[in-house]
Structure formats: structure tokens, C-alpha cells
Amino acid sequence: MTARILEGKEFSLKIKEEAKLGVEELKNKFGVTPSLAVVIVGENPASQVYVRNKHKTCEELGIRSEVVEMSESTTKEELIAKIDEMNADKSINGILVQLPLPTAIKAHEEEILNRIDPLKDVDGFHPYNVGRLVTGSPTLVPCTPAGCLKMLDLAGIEIDGKRAVIIGRSNIVGKPMLHLLMSRHATVTVCHSHTKNLPEVTREADILVAAIGKPKFVTADMIKPSAVIVDVGINRIAPKKLVGDVDFDNAKEIASAITPVPGGVGLLTVAMLMQNVIKATRLQLEK
Ligand code: GUN
């Protein structure tokens, strides 16, 4: 049996529709137009594409968007000063510093991100927001894992009581995904580069999330028949060829549902970012 293909486009349209209503409500009830500031440091081509996408989606939904371009040679102090300025600016509701940062300031990434006002932290990376997610009262949740969960819900895939396995333990995807799935009563295992007998573990999964950044790493023999596969990987294997962390063509013959790459959960990340901008605006109005 061939798996149901979970097209990101279909779900992202629904999420953006919802976000549009949120924007209208903020305008009508409070006279506020939500706004996002995205900081890009240096000229990473992939980052430039992502940032342009975020800007375009904001415009589509009526969210004010500002892209702050800073040079490759920006110092940690300069970037922190810019963040302080945006924290203090009441007309900015969401702040996002696009990653990766240039090599020269990469080591200070944590300090830089922690400087963002937690109520404006639309990436959900600040320890305050991470803590809220871990303790079960999430507010601003990282966009990619939040998008994966939302997609499972919109697709009508049950989570409660299921065995979920996540491959990858990053702060951006693996760890928040663990808490999101656990909060929905899945039994969750997180695998990583030191996991022994990985295929044995992944074959237990009713829901398998791959977030490792290794092209076609998850092969058909690692998948339980009828599992749901969420592929978060985006790997460029040739100038115009993107593949996920899952060997899609073979996996789709075993799984019951699978997200493609490109065109899968990547589209949901941007849609969830828009939802986070709206949520952040509401949090600031409630304060
Ligand atoms: N670069 C790749 N993914 C992300 C993300 O989710 N947030 C930020 N800020 N940068 C990224």
C-alpha cells in the first residue's frame, strides 16, 4: 500500500487562514497591526531565501514586516544593541534572529538569543519559553515542531497512547518535539548519534520524526508497517535537488502517511511563525 502524502501546502493554507483571522481580530478589537522584525547577519544564501519567505508571508497576511540586514562583520555587541533597541520598540511584536550566525559570533549564539524579550521571542528559543514548554504551559513554541504537531492534528492522526520516536535531539526540533508529543500523551523516545541499534528502536514507532540533517538516512527497513513519518530534514544533494532525512520513495511503500521534502513540514514552519507573531502580540497586550 502506498502511503498518504501529507502535503505541507494544504495544511499551511489552513494555518495561514487561521492566522489571517487573528490579524483581523487584533486590528478590529485593539487597533493593533502585529509586526515582525527579522534580523539577518551576513549573506548566507539559504538564510536569505528563508527570510524573504517570512517577509512575503507576513505581507500576505497583513502582518507588518521589517528585515534588518546586518553585515557579516557585525560584532556581538552591535547585534545585542540592535536587539535591545527592538525590545524597547513598542511597535515591534516579534523578533527573530535568523540562524546560523556568521562564524565570528556563532559562539555567542546563546547569549544573543537570550537577550530577546521572551514575550517577543517568536522562535520560542528563550529559556523562559523553553521552560514553559517543559513544565506544560507553553506559550511561544518553536515553529517547526509546532508545525509538525499541528499537521498531525489537521490530518486527523491520533497521538494519544502512540509510540513516537524522534531521531535528533536539537534544541530547535528534537527536544521541543519530545515535549509536545509527551504533552499529548504519546510515549516518546529520542534517538541520537550515540543510540545503539537504531533501526530496532525506530521500528517501534507509530509516529517517526526524523530531524538529523542526513540525506535519506531513514531507510525502509527502519520503519514499522503503517507508521506515520514526519521528515523535518532539508538536505541539498545537488544545486537544484533537495531531499529529506527519509528515503521517501521506499518509505512511502511501508508507511501509512509521510511528509515529502520539499513541500512538507518546511511550509508549516513559516505558517506557525505567523501564528507566533499573533500570539506574541496578544501576550504583550495582556501584560
Ligand atoms: N534557521 C533555520 N531554522 C531556523 C529557525 O527555526 N529559526 C531561526 N531563527 N533560524 C533558523
PDB file of C-alpha atoms and ligand atoms in Angstrom, residues 96-99 123 125, ligand 1:
ATOM      1  CA  LEU A  96      13.679  36.677  15.109  1.00  0.00           C
ATOM      2  CA  VAL A  97      17.437  36.410  14.603  1.00  0.00           C
ATOM      3  CA  GLN A  98      17.969  34.158  11.606  1.00  0.00           C
ATOM      4  CA  LEU A  99      20.411  31.295  12.197  1.00  0.00           C
ATOM      5  CA  ASP A 123      11.232  31.441  17.650  1.00  0.00           C
ATOM      6  CA  PHE A 125      14.192  29.618  21.842  1.00  0.00           C
TER       7      PHE A 125
HETATM    8  N1  GUN B   1      17.448  28.739  10.696  1.00  0.00           N
HETATM    9  C1  GUN B   1      16.920  27.533  10.366  1.00  0.00           C
HETATM   10  N2  GUN B   1      15.804  27.285  11.087  1.00  0.00           N
HETATM   11  C2  GUN B   1      15.617  28.368  11.879  1.00  0.00           C
HETATM   12  C3  GUN B   1      14.616  28.708  12.831  1.00  0.00           C
HETATM   13  O1  GUN B   1      13.671  27.968  13.116  1.00  0.00           O
HETATM   14  N3  GUN B   1      14.771  29.930  13.428  1.00  0.00           N
HETATM   15  C4  GUN B   1      15.805  30.754  13.151  1.00  0.00           C
HETATM   16  N4  GUN B   1      15.876  31.906  13.808  1.00  0.00           N
HETATM   17  N5  GUN B   1      16.741  30.462  12.265  1.00  0.00           N
HETATM   18  C5  GUN B   1      16.645  29.280  11.637  1.00  0.00           C
END
